[in-house]
Amino acid sequence: MRHRFWSALAVLAFSPFFVSSVSAGGRALSCYEQATVPPVYGTVQERVLVQAASSYVVKQPAVYSYQTRRVLVQPERVSYRASPAVYQTQYRKVQVQPASIGWEYRMIKGRNILCKVKHPAVYRSVGQQVLVRPASRVAVRQPAIYSHVKEKVLVQPATRRVVQKPAVYRTVSRQVLVQPSRTVWRPVRVRGCRY
């Protein structure tokens, strides 16, 4: 077949001679005619992008909680109070006049008689202030005062993360030209021409 094809090309190259030979009544050894070979297509699988890769941000808000806390309102204090001195009255017997012997006139039965008289001692009760407890300062302790307050505390801080979304692809089939159409010379069997 390949040999015939090259023979046909050779015939075309020497076509003026060939025409003149035929027209001259020579004997044809082989005959060819022009033919169009249609194009050849093939199916290929191709990966195409359906959706491009993308990303989005996911935000997580901060989480808070409430807790009760004991707080100092007023610290412990110490104040001092004056305590006055304490006195007590104590009484004692005091001799005001000692016992004595003296002379005095007395009327006895209408007669004025001088008598020797013994006078007893004279005593009197005298009160005296005695210190029982001296003046002092007394410490008065006032305890600390506390209160409870409710406060907002952070349990978990806010977060921010980026989520990557991969690209989406799809495999599609398409026709591609493998060989374009072409014109060839093919042998023909006709009367008067040997094949």
PDB file of C-alpha atoms in Angstrom:
ATOM      1  CA  MET A   1       0.000   0.000   0.000  1.00  0.00           C
ATOM      2  CA  ARG A   2       2.780   2.400   0.979  1.00  0.00           C
ATOM      3  CA  HIS A   3       4.596   1.467  -2.208  1.00  0.00           C
ATOM      4  CA  ARG A   4       1.518   2.358  -4.230  1.00  0.00           C
ATOM      5  CA  PHE A   5       1.148   5.657  -2.434  1.00  0.00           C
ATOM      6  CA  TRP A   6       4.682   6.671  -3.328  1.00  0.00           C
ATOM      7  CA  SER A   7       4.067   5.475  -6.812  1.00  0.00           C
ATOM      8  CA  ALA A   8       1.045   7.762  -6.980  1.00  0.00           C
ATOM      9  CA  LEU A   9       3.126  10.709  -5.871  1.00  0.00           C
ATOM     10  CA  ALA A  10       5.661   9.926  -8.473  1.00  0.00           C
ATOM     11  CA  VAL A  11       2.873   9.849 -10.999  1.00  0.00           C
ATOM     12  CA  LEU A  12       1.745  13.311  -9.908  1.00  0.00           C
ATOM     13  CA  ALA A  13       5.253  14.631 -10.183  1.00  0.00           C
ATOM     14  CA  PHE A  14       5.490  13.428 -13.717  1.00  0.00           C
ATOM     15  CA  SER A  15       1.881  14.202 -14.551  1.00  0.00           C
ATOM     16  CA  PRO A  16       2.687  16.152 -17.712  1.00  0.00           C
ATOM     17  CA  PHE A  17       4.540  13.166 -18.990  1.00  0.00           C
ATOM     18  CA  PHE A  18       1.799  10.892 -17.724  1.00  0.00           C
ATOM     19  CA  VAL A  19      -0.908  12.871 -19.480  1.00  0.00           C
ATOM     20  CA  SER A  20       1.000  12.892 -22.635  1.00  0.00           C
ATOM     21  CA  SER A  21       1.616   9.180 -22.337  1.00  0.00           C
ATOM     22  CA  VAL A  22      -2.073   8.430 -21.804  1.00  0.00           C
ATOM     23  CA  SER A  23      -3.129  10.748 -24.455  1.00  0.00           C
ATOM     24  CA  ALA A  24      -0.501   9.145 -26.565  1.00  0.00           C
ATOM     25  CA  GLY A  25      -2.297   5.873 -26.082  1.00  0.00           C
ATOM     26  CA  GLY A  26       0.106   4.244 -23.648  1.00  0.00           C
ATOM     27  CA  ARG A  27      -1.006   1.487 -21.305  1.00  0.00           C
ATOM     28  CA  ALA A  28      -1.952   2.562 -17.718  1.00  0.00           C
ATOM     29  CA  LEU A  29      -0.324   0.499 -15.024  1.00  0.00           C
ATOM     30  CA  SER A  30      -2.289   1.895 -12.023  1.00  0.00           C
ATOM     31  CA  CYS A  31      -4.888   4.624 -11.482  1.00  0.00           C
ATOM     32  CA  TYR A  32      -5.536   6.975  -8.534  1.00  0.00           C
ATOM     33  CA  GLU A  33      -8.149   9.510  -7.611  1.00  0.00           C
ATOM     34  CA  GLN A  34      -8.181  12.319  -5.034  1.00  0.00           C
ATOM     35  CA  ALA A  35     -10.111  11.604  -1.834  1.00  0.00           C
ATOM     36  CA  THR A  36     -10.716  13.647   1.312  1.00  0.00           C
ATOM     37  CA  VAL A  37     -10.055  11.874   4.600  1.00  0.00           C
ATOM     38  CA  PRO A  38     -12.290  13.341   7.311  1.00  0.00           C
ATOM     39  CA  PRO A  39     -10.713  14.712  10.486  1.00  0.00           C
ATOM     40  CA  VAL A  40     -10.140  12.351  13.385  1.00  0.00           C
ATOM     41  CA  TYR A  41     -11.381  13.352  16.826  1.00  0.00           C
ATOM     42  CA  GLY A  42     -10.657  11.846  20.184  1.00  0.00           C
ATOM     43  CA  THR A  43     -12.246  12.183  23.619  1.00  0.00           C
ATOM     44  CA  VAL A  44     -10.076  13.524  26.423  1.00  0.00           C
ATOM     45  CA  GLN A  45     -10.860  13.760  30.126  1.00  0.00           C
ATOM     46  CA  GLU A  46     -10.166  17.199  31.501  1.00  0.00           C
ATOM     47  CA  ARG A  47     -10.272  18.447  35.106  1.00  0.00           C
ATOM     48  CA  VAL A  48     -12.013  21.814  35.247  1.00  0.00           C
ATOM     49  CA  LEU A  49     -12.455  24.235  38.154  1.00  0.00           C
ATOM     50  CA  VAL A  50     -16.061  24.437  39.319  1.00  0.00           C
ATOM     51  CA  GLN A  51     -15.538  26.606  42.372  1.00  0.00           C
ATOM     52  CA  ALA A  52     -12.373  28.453  43.335  1.00  0.00           C
ATOM     53  CA  ALA A  53     -10.759  27.989  46.741  1.00  0.00           C
ATOM     54  CA  SER A  54     -12.016  30.438  49.328  1.00  0.00           C
ATOM     55  CA  SER A  55     -11.805  31.205  53.015  1.00  0.00           C
ATOM     56  CA  TYR A  56     -14.103  32.657  55.635  1.00  0.00           C
ATOM     57  CA  VAL A  57     -13.676  33.887  59.183  1.00  0.00           C
ATOM     58  CA  VAL A  58     -15.458  32.266  62.116  1.00  0.00           C
ATOM     59  CA  LYS A  59     -15.720  34.557  65.139  1.00  0.00           C
ATOM     60  CA  GLN A  60     -16.384  33.164  68.603  1.00  0.00           C
ATOM     61  CA  PRO A  61     -17.537  35.816  71.073  1.00  0.00           C
ATOM     62  CA  ALA A  62     -16.010  36.075  74.519  1.00  0.00           C
ATOM     63  CA  VAL A  63     -17.658  34.071  77.297  1.00  0.00           C
ATOM     64  CA  TYR A  64     -18.338  35.811  80.601  1.00  0.00           C
ATOM     65  CA  SER A  65     -19.629  34.641  83.957  1.00  0.00           C
ATOM     66  CA  TYR A  66     -20.740  36.293  87.163  1.00  0.00           C
ATOM     67  CA  GLN A  67     -19.221  35.513  90.543  1.00  0.00           C
ATOM     68  CA  THR A  68     -19.673  36.837  94.043  1.00  0.00           C
ATOM     69  CA  ARG A  69     -16.618  38.300  95.714  1.00  0.00           C
ATOM     70  CA  ARG A  70     -16.113  39.381  99.322  1.00  0.00           C
ATOM     71  CA  VAL A  71     -14.772  42.922  99.549  1.00  0.00           C
ATOM     72  CA  LEU A  72     -13.503  44.925 102.504  1.00  0.00           C
ATOM     73  CA  VAL A  73     -15.713  47.933 103.183  1.00  0.00           C
ATOM     74  CA  GLN A  74     -14.019  49.177 106.344  1.00  0.00           C
ATOM     75  CA  PRO A  75     -10.815  47.775 107.896  1.00  0.00           C
ATOM     76  CA  GLU A  76     -10.556  46.778 111.537  1.00  0.00           C
ATOM     77  CA  ARG A  77     -10.223  49.777 113.844  1.00  0.00           C
ATOM     78  CA  VAL A  78      -9.072  50.278 117.421  1.00  0.00           C
ATOM     79  CA  SER A  79     -10.335  53.257 119.360  1.00  0.00           C
ATOM     80  CA  TYR A  80      -9.601  54.228 122.940  1.00  0.00           C
ATOM     81  CA  ARG A  81     -12.102  55.204 125.590  1.00  0.00           C
ATOM     82  CA  ALA A  82     -11.080  57.074 128.728  1.00  0.00           C
ATOM     83  CA  SER A  83     -11.977  55.317 131.939  1.00  0.00           C
ATOM     84  CA  PRO A  84     -12.097  57.729 134.926  1.00  0.00           C
ATOM     85  CA  ALA A  85     -10.449  56.995 138.240  1.00  0.00           C
ATOM     86  CA  VAL A  86     -12.616  55.191 140.769  1.00  0.00           C
ATOM     87  CA  TYR A  87     -12.621  56.468 144.336  1.00  0.00           C
ATOM     88  CA  GLN A  88     -14.228  55.115 147.491  1.00  0.00           C
ATOM     89  CA  THR A  89     -15.034  56.980 150.693  1.00  0.00           C
ATOM     90  CA  GLN A  90     -13.568  55.293 153.676  1.00  0.00           C
ATOM     91  CA  TYR A  91     -14.492  56.417 157.200  1.00  0.00           C
ATOM     92  CA  ARG A  92     -12.222  56.334 160.223  1.00  0.00           C
ATOM     93  CA  LYS A  93     -12.529  57.440 163.790  1.00  0.00           C
ATOM     94  CA  VAL A  94     -10.396  60.480 164.565  1.00  0.00           C
ATOM     95  CA  GLN A  95      -9.705  61.850 168.066  1.00  0.00           C
ATOM     96  CA  VAL A  96     -10.809  65.398 168.146  1.00  0.00           C
ATOM     97  CA  GLN A  97     -10.000  66.040 171.771  1.00  0.00           C
ATOM     98  CA  PRO A  98      -7.938  63.855 174.111  1.00  0.00           C
ATOM     99  CA  ALA A  99      -9.118  62.721 177.523  1.00  0.00           C
ATOM    100  CA  SER A 100      -8.368  65.300 180.168  1.00  0.00           C
ATOM    101  CA  ILE A 101      -8.865  66.194 183.795  1.00  0.00           C
ATOM    102  CA  GLY A 102     -10.053  69.660 184.576  1.00  0.00           C
ATOM    103  CA  TRP A 103     -11.737  71.728 187.192  1.00  0.00           C
ATOM    104  CA  GLU A 104     -15.196  73.082 186.898  1.00  0.00           C
ATOM    105  CA  TYR A 105     -17.817  74.529 189.122  1.00  0.00           C
ATOM    106  CA  ARG A 106     -20.990  72.605 189.668  1.00  0.00           C
ATOM    107  CA  MET A 107     -24.111  73.481 191.547  1.00  0.00           C
ATOM    108  CA  ILE A 108     -24.749  70.704 193.923  1.00  0.00           C
ATOM    109  CA  LYS A 109     -27.685  71.112 196.323  1.00  0.00           C
ATOM    110  CA  GLY A 110     -27.603  74.869 195.847  1.00  0.00           C
ATOM    111  CA  ARG A 111     -23.999  75.067 196.597  1.00  0.00           C
ATOM    112  CA  ASN A 112     -21.331  76.141 194.054  1.00  0.00           C
ATOM    113  CA  ILE A 113     -18.721  73.467 194.391  1.00  0.00           C
ATOM    114  CA  LEU A 114     -15.444  73.218 192.464  1.00  0.00           C
ATOM    115  CA  CYS A 115     -15.059  69.696 191.188  1.00  0.00           C
ATOM    116  CA  LYS A 116     -12.211  67.865 189.613  1.00  0.00           C
ATOM    117  CA  VAL A 117     -13.724  66.381 186.440  1.00  0.00           C
ATOM    118  CA  LYS A 118     -12.345  63.776 184.109  1.00  0.00           C
ATOM    119  CA  HIS A 119     -13.296  64.503 180.529  1.00  0.00           C
ATOM    120  CA  PRO A 120     -13.210  61.525 178.175  1.00  0.00           C
ATOM    121  CA  ALA A 121     -11.525  61.738 174.762  1.00  0.00           C
ATOM    122  CA  VAL A 122     -13.718  63.060 171.979  1.00  0.00           C
ATOM    123  CA  TYR A 123     -13.808  61.192 168.674  1.00  0.00           C
ATOM    124  CA  ARG A 124     -15.372  61.983 165.342  1.00  0.00           C
ATOM    125  CA  SER A 125     -15.910  59.830 162.183  1.00  0.00           C
ATOM    126  CA  VAL A 126     -14.030  61.392 159.286  1.00  0.00           C
ATOM    127  CA  GLY A 127     -14.629  60.336 155.655  1.00  0.00           C
ATOM    128  CA  GLN A 128     -11.671  60.114 153.231  1.00  0.00           C
ATOM    129  CA  GLN A 129     -11.598  59.519 149.435  1.00  0.00           C
ATOM    130  CA  VAL A 130      -9.413  56.500 148.633  1.00  0.00           C
ATOM    131  CA  LEU A 131      -8.267  55.649 145.078  1.00  0.00           C
ATOM    132  CA  VAL A 132      -9.574  52.239 144.117  1.00  0.00           C
ATOM    133  CA  ARG A 133      -8.692  52.274 140.435  1.00  0.00           C
ATOM    134  CA  PRO A 134      -6.676  54.927 138.603  1.00  0.00           C
ATOM    135  CA  ALA A 135      -7.868  56.628 135.419  1.00  0.00           C
ATOM    136  CA  SER A 136      -6.952  54.703 132.259  1.00  0.00           C
ATOM    137  CA  ARG A 137      -7.555  54.295 128.506  1.00  0.00           C
ATOM    138  CA  VAL A 138      -9.525  51.246 127.394  1.00  0.00           C
ATOM    139  CA  ALA A 139      -8.992  49.888 123.880  1.00  0.00           C
ATOM    140  CA  VAL A 140     -12.235  49.271 121.995  1.00  0.00           C
ATOM    141  CA  ARG A 141     -11.700  46.986 118.973  1.00  0.00           C
ATOM    142  CA  GLN A 142     -14.122  47.373 116.076  1.00  0.00           C
ATOM    143  CA  PRO A 143     -14.000  44.408 113.658  1.00  0.00           C
ATOM    144  CA  ALA A 144     -13.565  44.836 109.895  1.00  0.00           C
ATOM    145  CA  ILE A 145     -16.746  45.236 107.843  1.00  0.00           C
ATOM    146  CA  TYR A 146     -17.116  43.155 104.675  1.00  0.00           C
ATOM    147  CA  SER A 147     -19.635  43.114 101.875  1.00  0.00           C
ATOM    148  CA  HIS A 148     -20.307  40.870  98.873  1.00  0.00           C
ATOM    149  CA  VAL A 149     -20.321  42.195  95.320  1.00  0.00           C
ATOM    150  CA  LYS A 150     -21.295  40.455  92.107  1.00  0.00           C
ATOM    151  CA  GLU A 151     -18.819  41.027  89.289  1.00  0.00           C
ATOM    152  CA  LYS A 152     -18.495  39.996  85.648  1.00  0.00           C
ATOM    153  CA  VAL A 153     -15.418  37.895  84.898  1.00  0.00           C
ATOM    154  CA  LEU A 154     -13.948  36.667  81.619  1.00  0.00           C
ATOM    155  CA  VAL A 155     -14.128  32.884  81.267  1.00  0.00           C
ATOM    156  CA  GLN A 156     -12.911  32.561  77.671  1.00  0.00           C
ATOM    157  CA  PRO A 157     -11.616  35.380  75.432  1.00  0.00           C
ATOM    158  CA  ALA A 158     -13.067  36.034  71.981  1.00  0.00           C
ATOM    159  CA  THR A 159     -11.473  33.987  69.202  1.00  0.00           C
ATOM    160  CA  ARG A 160     -11.166  34.435  65.460  1.00  0.00           C
ATOM    161  CA  ARG A 161     -10.177  31.624  63.083  1.00  0.00           C
ATOM    162  CA  VAL A 162      -9.932  31.393  59.317  1.00  0.00           C
ATOM    163  CA  VAL A 163     -11.534  28.362  57.682  1.00  0.00           C
ATOM    164  CA  GLN A 164     -10.082  27.385  54.306  1.00  0.00           C
ATOM    165  CA  LYS A 165     -12.503  26.008  51.744  1.00  0.00           C
ATOM    166  CA  PRO A 166     -10.704  23.961  49.050  1.00  0.00           C
ATOM    167  CA  ALA A 167     -11.335  24.418  45.346  1.00  0.00           C
ATOM    168  CA  VAL A 168     -13.920  22.144  43.721  1.00  0.00           C
ATOM    169  CA  TYR A 169     -12.989  20.422  40.469  1.00  0.00           C
ATOM    170  CA  ARG A 170     -14.944  18.240  38.041  1.00  0.00           C
ATOM    171  CA  THR A 171     -13.751  15.899  35.345  1.00  0.00           C
ATOM    172  CA  VAL A 172     -15.402  16.585  31.960  1.00  0.00           C
ATOM    173  CA  SER A 173     -15.038  14.904  28.605  1.00  0.00           C
ATOM    174  CA  ARG A 174     -14.423  16.891  25.450  1.00  0.00           C
ATOM    175  CA  GLN A 175     -13.685  16.206  21.826  1.00  0.00           C
ATOM    176  CA  VAL A 176     -10.260  17.157  20.538  1.00  0.00           C
ATOM    177  CA  LEU A 177      -8.905  17.074  17.001  1.00  0.00           C
ATOM    178  CA  VAL A 178      -6.412  14.275  16.679  1.00  0.00           C
ATOM    179  CA  GLN A 179      -5.804  14.584  12.969  1.00  0.00           C
ATOM    180  CA  PRO A 180      -7.221  17.275  10.632  1.00  0.00           C
ATOM    181  CA  SER A 181      -8.951  16.391   7.374  1.00  0.00           C
ATOM    182  CA  ARG A 182      -6.591  15.846   4.461  1.00  0.00           C
ATOM    183  CA  THR A 183      -6.604  15.064   0.782  1.00  0.00           C
ATOM    184  CA  VAL A 184      -5.007  11.823  -0.364  1.00  0.00           C
ATOM    185  CA  TRP A 185      -4.614   9.893  -3.568  1.00  0.00           C
ATOM    186  CA  ARG A 186      -6.151   6.458  -3.430  1.00  0.00           C
ATOM    187  CA  PRO A 187      -5.938   3.723  -5.988  1.00  0.00           C
ATOM    188  CA  VAL A 188      -9.060   3.015  -8.052  1.00  0.00           C
ATOM    189  CA  ARG A 189     -10.018   0.080 -10.152  1.00  0.00           C
ATOM    190  CA  VAL A 190     -11.404   1.234 -13.450  1.00  0.00           C
ATOM    191  CA  ARG A 191     -11.580  -0.362 -16.835  1.00  0.00           C
ATOM    192  CA  GLY A 192      -8.432  -0.138 -18.757  1.00  0.00           C
ATOM    193  CA  CYS A 193      -6.355   0.381 -15.624  1.00  0.00           C
ATOM    194  CA  ARG A 194      -4.663  -2.419 -13.808  1.00  0.00           C
ATOM    195  CA  TYR A 195      -4.880  -2.356 -10.017  1.00  0.00           C
TER     196      TYR A 195
END
